[in-house]
Coordinates of C-alpha atoms and ligand atoms in Angstrom, one line a residue:
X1 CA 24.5 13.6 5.3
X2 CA 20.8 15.2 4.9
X3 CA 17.6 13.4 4.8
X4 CA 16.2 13.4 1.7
X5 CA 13.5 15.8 0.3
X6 CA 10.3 14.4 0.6
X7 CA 8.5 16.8 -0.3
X8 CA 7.1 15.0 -3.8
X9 CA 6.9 11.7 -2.5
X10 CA 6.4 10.5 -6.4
X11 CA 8.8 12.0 -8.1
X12 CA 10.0 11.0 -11.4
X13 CA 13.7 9.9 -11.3
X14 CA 13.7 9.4 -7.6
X15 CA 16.1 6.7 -6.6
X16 CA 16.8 6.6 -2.9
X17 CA 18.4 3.4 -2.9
X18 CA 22.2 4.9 -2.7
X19 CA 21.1 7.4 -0.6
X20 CA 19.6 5.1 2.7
X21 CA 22.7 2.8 1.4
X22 CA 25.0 5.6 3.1
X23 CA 22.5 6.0 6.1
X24 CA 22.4 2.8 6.8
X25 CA 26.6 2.7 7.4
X26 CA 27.3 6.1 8.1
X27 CA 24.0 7.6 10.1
X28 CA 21.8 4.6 10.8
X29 CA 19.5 7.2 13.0
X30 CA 20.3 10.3 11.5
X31 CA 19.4 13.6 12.9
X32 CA 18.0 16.4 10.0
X33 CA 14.6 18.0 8.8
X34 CA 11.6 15.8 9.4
X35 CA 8.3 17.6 8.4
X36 CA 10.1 20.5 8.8
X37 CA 11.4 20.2 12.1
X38 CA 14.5 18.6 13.7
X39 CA 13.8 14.7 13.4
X40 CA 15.1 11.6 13.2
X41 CA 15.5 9.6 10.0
X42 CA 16.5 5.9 10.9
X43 CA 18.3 3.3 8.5
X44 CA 18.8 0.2 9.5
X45 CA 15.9 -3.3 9.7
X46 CA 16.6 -4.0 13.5
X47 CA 16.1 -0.4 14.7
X48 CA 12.9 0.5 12.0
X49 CA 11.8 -3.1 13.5
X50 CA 12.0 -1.9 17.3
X51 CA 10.3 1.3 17.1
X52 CA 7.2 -0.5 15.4
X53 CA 7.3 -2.9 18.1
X54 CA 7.3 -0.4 21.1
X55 CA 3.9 1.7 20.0
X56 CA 4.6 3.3 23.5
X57 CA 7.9 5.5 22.9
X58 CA 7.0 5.7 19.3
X59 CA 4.0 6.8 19.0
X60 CA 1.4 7.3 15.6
X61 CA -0.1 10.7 16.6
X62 CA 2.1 12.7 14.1
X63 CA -0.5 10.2 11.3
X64 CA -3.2 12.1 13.1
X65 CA -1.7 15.3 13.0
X66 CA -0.4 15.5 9.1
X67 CA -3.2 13.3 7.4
X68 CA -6.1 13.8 9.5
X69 CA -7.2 16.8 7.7
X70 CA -7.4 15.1 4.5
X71 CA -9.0 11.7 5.7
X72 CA -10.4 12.9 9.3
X73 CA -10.2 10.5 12.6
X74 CA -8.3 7.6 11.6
X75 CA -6.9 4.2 13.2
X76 CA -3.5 4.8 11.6
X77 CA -3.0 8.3 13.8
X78 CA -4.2 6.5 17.1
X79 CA -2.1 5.2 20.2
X80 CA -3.4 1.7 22.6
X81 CA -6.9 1.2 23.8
X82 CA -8.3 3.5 21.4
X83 CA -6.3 1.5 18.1
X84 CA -7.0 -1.3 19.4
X85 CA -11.1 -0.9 19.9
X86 CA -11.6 0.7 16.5
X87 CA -9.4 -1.5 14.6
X88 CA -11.4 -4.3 16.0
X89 CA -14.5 -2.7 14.0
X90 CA -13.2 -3.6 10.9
X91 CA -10.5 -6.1 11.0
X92 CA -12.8 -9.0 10.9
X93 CA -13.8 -8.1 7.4
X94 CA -9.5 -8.7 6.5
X95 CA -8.9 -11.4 7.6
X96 CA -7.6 -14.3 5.9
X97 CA -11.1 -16.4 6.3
X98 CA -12.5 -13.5 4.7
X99 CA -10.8 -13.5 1.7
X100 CA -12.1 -16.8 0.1
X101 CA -15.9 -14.6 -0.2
X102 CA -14.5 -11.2 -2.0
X103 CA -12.2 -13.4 -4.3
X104 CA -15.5 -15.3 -5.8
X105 CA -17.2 -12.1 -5.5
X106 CA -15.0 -9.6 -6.6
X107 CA -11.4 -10.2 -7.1
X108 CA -11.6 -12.5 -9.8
X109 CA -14.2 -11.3 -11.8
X110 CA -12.4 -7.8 -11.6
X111 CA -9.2 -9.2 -12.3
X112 CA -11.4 -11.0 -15.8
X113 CA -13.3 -7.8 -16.9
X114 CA -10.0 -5.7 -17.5
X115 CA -8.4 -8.3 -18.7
X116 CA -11.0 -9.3 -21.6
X117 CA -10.6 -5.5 -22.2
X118 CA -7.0 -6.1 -23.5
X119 CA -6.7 -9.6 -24.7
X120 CA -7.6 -8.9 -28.0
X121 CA -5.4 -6.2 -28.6
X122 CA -2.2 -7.3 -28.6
X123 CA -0.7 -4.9 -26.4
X124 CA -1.6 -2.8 -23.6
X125 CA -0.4 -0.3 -20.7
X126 CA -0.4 -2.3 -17.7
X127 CA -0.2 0.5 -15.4
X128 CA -3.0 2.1 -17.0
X129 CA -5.1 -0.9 -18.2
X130 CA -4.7 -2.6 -15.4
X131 CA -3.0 -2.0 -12.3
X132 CA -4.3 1.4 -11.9
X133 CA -7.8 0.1 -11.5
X134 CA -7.8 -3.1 -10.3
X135 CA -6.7 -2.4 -6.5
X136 CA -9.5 0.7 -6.1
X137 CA -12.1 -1.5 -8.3
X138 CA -11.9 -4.3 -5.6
X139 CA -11.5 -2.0 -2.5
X140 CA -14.3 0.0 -3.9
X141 CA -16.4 -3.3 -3.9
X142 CA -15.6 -4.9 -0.5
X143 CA -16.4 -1.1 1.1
X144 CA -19.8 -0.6 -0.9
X145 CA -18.8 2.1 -3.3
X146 CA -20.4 1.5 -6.3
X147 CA -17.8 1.0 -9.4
X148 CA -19.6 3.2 -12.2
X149 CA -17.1 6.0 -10.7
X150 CA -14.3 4.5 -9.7
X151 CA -11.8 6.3 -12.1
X152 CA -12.8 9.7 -10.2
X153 CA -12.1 7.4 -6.8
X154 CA -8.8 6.8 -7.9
X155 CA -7.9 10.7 -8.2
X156 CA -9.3 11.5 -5.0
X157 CA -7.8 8.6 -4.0
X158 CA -4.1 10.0 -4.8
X159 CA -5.2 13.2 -4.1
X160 CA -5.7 12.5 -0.5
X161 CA -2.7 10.5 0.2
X162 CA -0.9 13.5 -1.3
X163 CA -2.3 16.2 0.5
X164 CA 0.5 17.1 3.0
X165 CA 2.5 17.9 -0.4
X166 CA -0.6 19.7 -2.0
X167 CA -3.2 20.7 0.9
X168 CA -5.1 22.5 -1.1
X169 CA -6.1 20.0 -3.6
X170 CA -6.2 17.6 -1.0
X171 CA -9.0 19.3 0.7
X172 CA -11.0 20.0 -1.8
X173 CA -10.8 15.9 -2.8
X174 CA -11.4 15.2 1.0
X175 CA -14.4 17.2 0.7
X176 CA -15.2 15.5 -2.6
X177 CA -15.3 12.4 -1.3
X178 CA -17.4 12.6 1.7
X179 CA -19.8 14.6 -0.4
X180 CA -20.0 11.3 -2.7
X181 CA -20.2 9.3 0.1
X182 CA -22.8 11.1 2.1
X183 CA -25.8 9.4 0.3
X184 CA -24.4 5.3 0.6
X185 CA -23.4 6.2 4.4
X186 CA -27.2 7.6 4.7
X187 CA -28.8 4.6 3.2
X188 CA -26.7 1.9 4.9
X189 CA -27.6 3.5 8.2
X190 CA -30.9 2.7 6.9
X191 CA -30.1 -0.7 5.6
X192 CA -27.5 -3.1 6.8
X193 CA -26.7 -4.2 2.9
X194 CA -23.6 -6.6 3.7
X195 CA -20.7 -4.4 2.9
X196 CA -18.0 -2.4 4.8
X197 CA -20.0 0.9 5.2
X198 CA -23.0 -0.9 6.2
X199 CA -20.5 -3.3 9.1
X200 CA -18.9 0.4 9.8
X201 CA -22.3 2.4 10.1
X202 CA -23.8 0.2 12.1
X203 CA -20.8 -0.6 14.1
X204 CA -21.1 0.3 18.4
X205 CA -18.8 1.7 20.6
X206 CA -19.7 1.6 24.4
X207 CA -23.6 1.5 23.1
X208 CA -23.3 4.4 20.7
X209 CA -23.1 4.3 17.3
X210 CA -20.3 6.2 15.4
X211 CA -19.9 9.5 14.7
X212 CA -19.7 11.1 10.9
X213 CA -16.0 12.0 11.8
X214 CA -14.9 8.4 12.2
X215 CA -17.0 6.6 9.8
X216 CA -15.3 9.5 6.7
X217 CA -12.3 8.7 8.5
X218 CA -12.5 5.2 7.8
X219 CA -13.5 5.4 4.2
X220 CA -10.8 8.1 3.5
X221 CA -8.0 5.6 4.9
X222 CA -9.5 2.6 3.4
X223 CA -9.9 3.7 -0.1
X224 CA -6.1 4.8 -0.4
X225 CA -4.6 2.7 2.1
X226 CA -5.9 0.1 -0.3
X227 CA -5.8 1.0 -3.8
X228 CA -2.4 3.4 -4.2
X229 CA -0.5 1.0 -2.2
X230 CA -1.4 -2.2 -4.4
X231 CA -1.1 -0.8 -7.8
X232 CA 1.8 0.3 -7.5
X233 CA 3.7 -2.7 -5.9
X234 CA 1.8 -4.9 -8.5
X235 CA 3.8 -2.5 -11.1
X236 CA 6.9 -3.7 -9.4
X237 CA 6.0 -7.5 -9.7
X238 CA 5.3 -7.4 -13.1
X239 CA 8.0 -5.2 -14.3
X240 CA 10.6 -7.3 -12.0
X241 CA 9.6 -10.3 -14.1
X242 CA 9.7 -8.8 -17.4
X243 CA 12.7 -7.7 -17.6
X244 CA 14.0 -11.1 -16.3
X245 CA 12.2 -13.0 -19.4
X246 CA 13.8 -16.5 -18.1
X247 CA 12.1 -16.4 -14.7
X248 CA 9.2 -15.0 -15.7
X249 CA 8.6 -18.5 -17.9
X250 CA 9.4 -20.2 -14.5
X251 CA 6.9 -18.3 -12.5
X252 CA 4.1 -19.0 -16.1
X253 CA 4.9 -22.3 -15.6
X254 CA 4.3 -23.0 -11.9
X255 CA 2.6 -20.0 -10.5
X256 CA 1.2 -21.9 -7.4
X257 CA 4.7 -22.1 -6.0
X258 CA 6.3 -18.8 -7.4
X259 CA 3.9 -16.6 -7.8
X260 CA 3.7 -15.6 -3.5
X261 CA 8.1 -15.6 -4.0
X262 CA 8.1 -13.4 -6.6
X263 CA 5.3 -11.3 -4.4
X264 CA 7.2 -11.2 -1.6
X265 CA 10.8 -10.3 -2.9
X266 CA 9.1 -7.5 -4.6
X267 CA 7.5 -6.4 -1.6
X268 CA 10.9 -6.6 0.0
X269 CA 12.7 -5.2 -2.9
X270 CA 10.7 -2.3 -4.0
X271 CA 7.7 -1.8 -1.8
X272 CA 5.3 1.0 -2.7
X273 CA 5.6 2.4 0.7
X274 CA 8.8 3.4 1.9
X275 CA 8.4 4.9 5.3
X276 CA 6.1 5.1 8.3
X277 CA 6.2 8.3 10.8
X278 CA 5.7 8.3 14.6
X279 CA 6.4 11.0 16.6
X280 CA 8.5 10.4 20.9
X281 CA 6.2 10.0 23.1
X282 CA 8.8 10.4 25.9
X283 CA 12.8 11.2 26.2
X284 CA 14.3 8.1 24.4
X285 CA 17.4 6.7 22.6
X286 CA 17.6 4.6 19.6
X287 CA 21.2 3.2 18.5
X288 CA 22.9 5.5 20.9
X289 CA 21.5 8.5 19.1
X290 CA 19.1 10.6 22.0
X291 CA 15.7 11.4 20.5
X292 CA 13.6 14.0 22.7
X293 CA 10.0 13.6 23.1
X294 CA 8.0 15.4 21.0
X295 CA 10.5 14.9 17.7
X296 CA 9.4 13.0 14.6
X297 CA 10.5 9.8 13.4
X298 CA 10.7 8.4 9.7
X299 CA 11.2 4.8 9.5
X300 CA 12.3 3.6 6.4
X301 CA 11.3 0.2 5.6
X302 CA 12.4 0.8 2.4
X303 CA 15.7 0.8 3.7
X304 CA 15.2 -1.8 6.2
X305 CA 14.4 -4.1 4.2
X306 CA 17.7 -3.4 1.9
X307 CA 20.0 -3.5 4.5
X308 CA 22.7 -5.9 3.6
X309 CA 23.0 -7.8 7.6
X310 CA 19.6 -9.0 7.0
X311 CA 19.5 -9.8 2.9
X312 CA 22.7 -11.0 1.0
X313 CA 22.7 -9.1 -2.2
X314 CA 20.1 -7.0 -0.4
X315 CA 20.0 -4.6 -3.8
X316 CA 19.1 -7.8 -6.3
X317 CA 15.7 -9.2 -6.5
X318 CA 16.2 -12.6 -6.4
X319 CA 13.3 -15.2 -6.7
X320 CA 15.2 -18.0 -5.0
X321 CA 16.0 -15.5 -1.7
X322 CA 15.1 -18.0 1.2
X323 CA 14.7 -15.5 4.0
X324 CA 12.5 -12.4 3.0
X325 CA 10.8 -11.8 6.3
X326 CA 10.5 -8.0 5.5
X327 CA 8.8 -4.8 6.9
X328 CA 7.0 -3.7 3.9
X329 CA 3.4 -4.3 5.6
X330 CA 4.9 -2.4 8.7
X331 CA 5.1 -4.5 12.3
X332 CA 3.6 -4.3 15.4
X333 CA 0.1 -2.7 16.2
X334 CA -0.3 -0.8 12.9
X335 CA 0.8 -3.7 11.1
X336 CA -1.0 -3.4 7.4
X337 CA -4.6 -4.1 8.1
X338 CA -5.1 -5.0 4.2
X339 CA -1.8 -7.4 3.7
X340 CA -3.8 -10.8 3.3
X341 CA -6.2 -9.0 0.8
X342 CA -3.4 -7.3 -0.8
X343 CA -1.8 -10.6 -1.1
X344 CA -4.9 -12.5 -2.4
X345 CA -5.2 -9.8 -4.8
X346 CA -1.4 -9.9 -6.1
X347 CA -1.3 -13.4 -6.6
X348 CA -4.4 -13.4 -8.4
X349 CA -3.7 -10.5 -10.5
X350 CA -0.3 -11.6 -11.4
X351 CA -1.8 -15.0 -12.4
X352 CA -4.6 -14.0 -14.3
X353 CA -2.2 -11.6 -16.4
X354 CA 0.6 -14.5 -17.0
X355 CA -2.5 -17.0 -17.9
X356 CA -3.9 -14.4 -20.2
X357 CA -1.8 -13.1 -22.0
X358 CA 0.6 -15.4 -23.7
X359 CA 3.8 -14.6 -25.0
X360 CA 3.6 -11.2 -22.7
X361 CA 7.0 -9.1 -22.9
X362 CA 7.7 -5.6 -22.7
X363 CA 7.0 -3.1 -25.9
X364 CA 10.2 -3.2 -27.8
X365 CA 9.6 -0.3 -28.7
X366 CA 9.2 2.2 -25.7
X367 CA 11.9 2.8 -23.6
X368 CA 12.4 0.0 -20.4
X369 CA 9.9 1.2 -18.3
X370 CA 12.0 2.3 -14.5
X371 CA 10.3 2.4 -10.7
X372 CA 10.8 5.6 -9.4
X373 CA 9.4 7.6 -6.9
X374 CA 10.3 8.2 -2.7
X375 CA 8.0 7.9 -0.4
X376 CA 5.7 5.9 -2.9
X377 CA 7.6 3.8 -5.8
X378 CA 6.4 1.8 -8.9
X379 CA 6.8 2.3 -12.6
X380 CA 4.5 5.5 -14.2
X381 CA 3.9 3.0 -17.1
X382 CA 4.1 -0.4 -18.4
X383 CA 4.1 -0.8 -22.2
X384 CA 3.6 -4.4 -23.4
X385 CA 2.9 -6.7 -26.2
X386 CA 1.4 -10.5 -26.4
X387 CA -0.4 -13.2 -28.4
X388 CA -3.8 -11.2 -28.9
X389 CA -6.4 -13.1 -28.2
X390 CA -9.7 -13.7 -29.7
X391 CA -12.9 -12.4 -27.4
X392 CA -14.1 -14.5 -24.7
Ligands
HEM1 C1 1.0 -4.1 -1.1 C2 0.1 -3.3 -0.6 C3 0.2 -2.6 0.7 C4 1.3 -2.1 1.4 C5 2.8 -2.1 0.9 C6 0.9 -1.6 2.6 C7 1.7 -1.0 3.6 C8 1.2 -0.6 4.9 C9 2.1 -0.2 5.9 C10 3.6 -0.1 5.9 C11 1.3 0.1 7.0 C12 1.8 0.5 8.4 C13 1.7 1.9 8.6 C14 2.2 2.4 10.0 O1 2.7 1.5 10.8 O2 2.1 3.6 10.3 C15 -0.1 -0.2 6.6 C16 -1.1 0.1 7.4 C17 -2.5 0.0 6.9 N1 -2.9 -0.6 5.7 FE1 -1.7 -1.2 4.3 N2 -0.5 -1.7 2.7 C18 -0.9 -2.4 1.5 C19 -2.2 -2.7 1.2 C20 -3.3 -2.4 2.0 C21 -4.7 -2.8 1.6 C22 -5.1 -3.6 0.4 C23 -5.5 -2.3 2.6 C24 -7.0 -2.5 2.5 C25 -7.8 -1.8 3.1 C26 -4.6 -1.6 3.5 C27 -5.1 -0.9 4.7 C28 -4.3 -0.5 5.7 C29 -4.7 0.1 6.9 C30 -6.2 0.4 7.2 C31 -3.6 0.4 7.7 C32 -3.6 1.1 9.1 C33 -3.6 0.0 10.1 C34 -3.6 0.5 11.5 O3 -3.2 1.7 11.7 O4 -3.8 -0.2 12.5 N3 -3.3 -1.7 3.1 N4 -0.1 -0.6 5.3

């Protein structure tokens, strides 16, 4: 069995469901082309969950090495002390006591612009109306970008996560975005102003402020790490409950209580993200299978959180699942930096959208819209119709 090719980590028709299916019985660490070089590809939720855990043997370097020259220095590519003092910059501004500011400030009025956008129509593109933009609008706000060009943020945005496949493009929107950037890092060096970029400009490591490098580094991880991954798994949610019209009046009707299960089966059903590299640091072994140092890693939470001695029915996304403690948001010391906003966001996206629009079902007209994709999943579109509704 070979890995698959990853080399368009979007592609249309992707399904690699059936594929990690047979990895996870037949080569739950399988051995085969990783970044073009012999790797290891592994399967199964108990083995993906002990090489997060153990940071040491399995190191994030390789993050450093493939998307450091499209973002620059970033947390995601560092090992121990050094993670752990730069994350400590910025996690403050994620967590969960944080959230209850940017969801007065930003989240919900976001979530209520693009929404009055569509209301009256009658019927819409979610994707492209509104899951597309929401994510990057709000990460755009809690950073300090301002939101007049947000829709060019977005391309960068994808453009960056996708440089490995397309360097030269991804350089070009690296360069792009620091050259935007330039001007609001300037002034908030200036003048602390109460977002992200002022917190990360001014921030201090043993006395010294930090360099260019790190600060673009930060910005260039933030602004995909937290747009690409949230559209697209709000895609899932909404397209899991469409197509399933009876639970989707369950979920309208009570959203405080199934709203966060029909978030988090999706996010262990089809998470946008589907693996996480690290590189050996040493000699080690992983399910009997002997991984040298120095060889990459894929870890597929995608498949993880599939496999079937975890999650009866692990294929089927099912609202009423009672155990869904997945890997989607990763584990250990990289674990997602963004997964309370990301959930905030979700829930109050989701509910906005079910509160909104009444009557909401998918176009019958367009063909069933399908998630596809590898490395990154969700549905390319979303055609819908509902009650229009008359301006607010
Ligand atoms: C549903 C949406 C999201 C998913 C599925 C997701 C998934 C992940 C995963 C799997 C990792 C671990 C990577 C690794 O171990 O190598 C990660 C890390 C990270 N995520 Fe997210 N993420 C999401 C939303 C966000 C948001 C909204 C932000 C906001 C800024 C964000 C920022 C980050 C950062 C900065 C890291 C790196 C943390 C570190 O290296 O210490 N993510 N994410």
């Amino acid at each position: 069995m070979e890995p698959l090719d990853y080399s368009d980590p979007v592609a249309a028709d992707a399904d690699p469901y059936a594929s990690w299916a047979r990895g996870r019985r037949d080569a739950p660490v399988m051995t085969g082309e990783v970044f073009g070089r012999k790797g290891y590809t592994v399967h199964r939720f108990a083995d993906v969950e002990s090489a997060l855990k153990d940071s040491e043997t399995f190191s994030s370097g390789i993050n450093q090495a493939t998307m450091g020259p499209y973002m620059g220095t970033l947390i995601l590519g560092m090992d121990g002390q050094e993670h752990t003092r730069y994350r400590n910059l910025v996690s403050h501004a994620f967590r969960p006591s944080a959230m209850e500011r940017w969801e007065r400030e930003l989240i919900e009025p976001v979530i209520g612009e693009l929404l009055d956008a569509i209301a009256p129509q009658g019927r819409a593109d979610l994707v492209a109306d509104i899951t597309r933009r929401y994510p990057m609008r709000v990460i755009a706000g809690l950073i300090g970008v301002p939101l007049a060009d947000q829709e060019q943020f977005m391309v960068w945005a994808e453009q960056i996560n996708l440089g490995p496949t397309d360097p030269e493009r991804g350089l070009a929107a690296s360069r792009a975005m620091r050259d935007y950037l330039t001007p609001i890092v300037e002034d908030r060096r200036r003048t602390h102003r109460g977002d992200l970029i002022s917190d990360i400009a001014h921030a201090e490591m043993d006395g010294e402020r930090l360099d260019d490098e790190h600060i673009y580094g930060f910005l260039r991880l933030l602004l995909p790490a937290g747009a690409e991954t949230t559209f697209r798994v709000m895609g899932n949610i909404l397209l899991a409950l469409l197509v399933r019209p009876a639970v989707l009046e369950r979920v309208r009707a009570d959203g405080e209580r199934w709203i966060p299960e029909a978030i988090e089966e999706t996010l262990r059903w089809e998470s946008s993200v589907t693996m996480v590299s690290r590189v050996a640091a040493c000699d080690t072994r992983l399910a009997g299978v002997d991984i040298e140092a120095g060889a990459p890693v894929s870890l597929l939470v995608g498949s993880a959180n599939h496999d079937e001695s975890v999650f009866d029915h692990s294929e089927d996304w099912d609202i009423d699942r009672p155990h869904k403690n997945h890997l989607a948001f990763g584990w250990g010391r990289h674990v997602c930096l963004g997964k309370h906003l990301a959930r905030r966001e979700l829930a109050l996206g989701v509910g906005a959208i079910l509160r909104r629009l009444p009557g909401l079902r998918l176009d019958p007209g367009a063909p069933t819209p399908r998630i596809t994709g590898i490395a990154f999943r969700g549905p390319e579109a979303l055609p819908v119709v509902f009650e229009p509704q008359s301006p607010v």
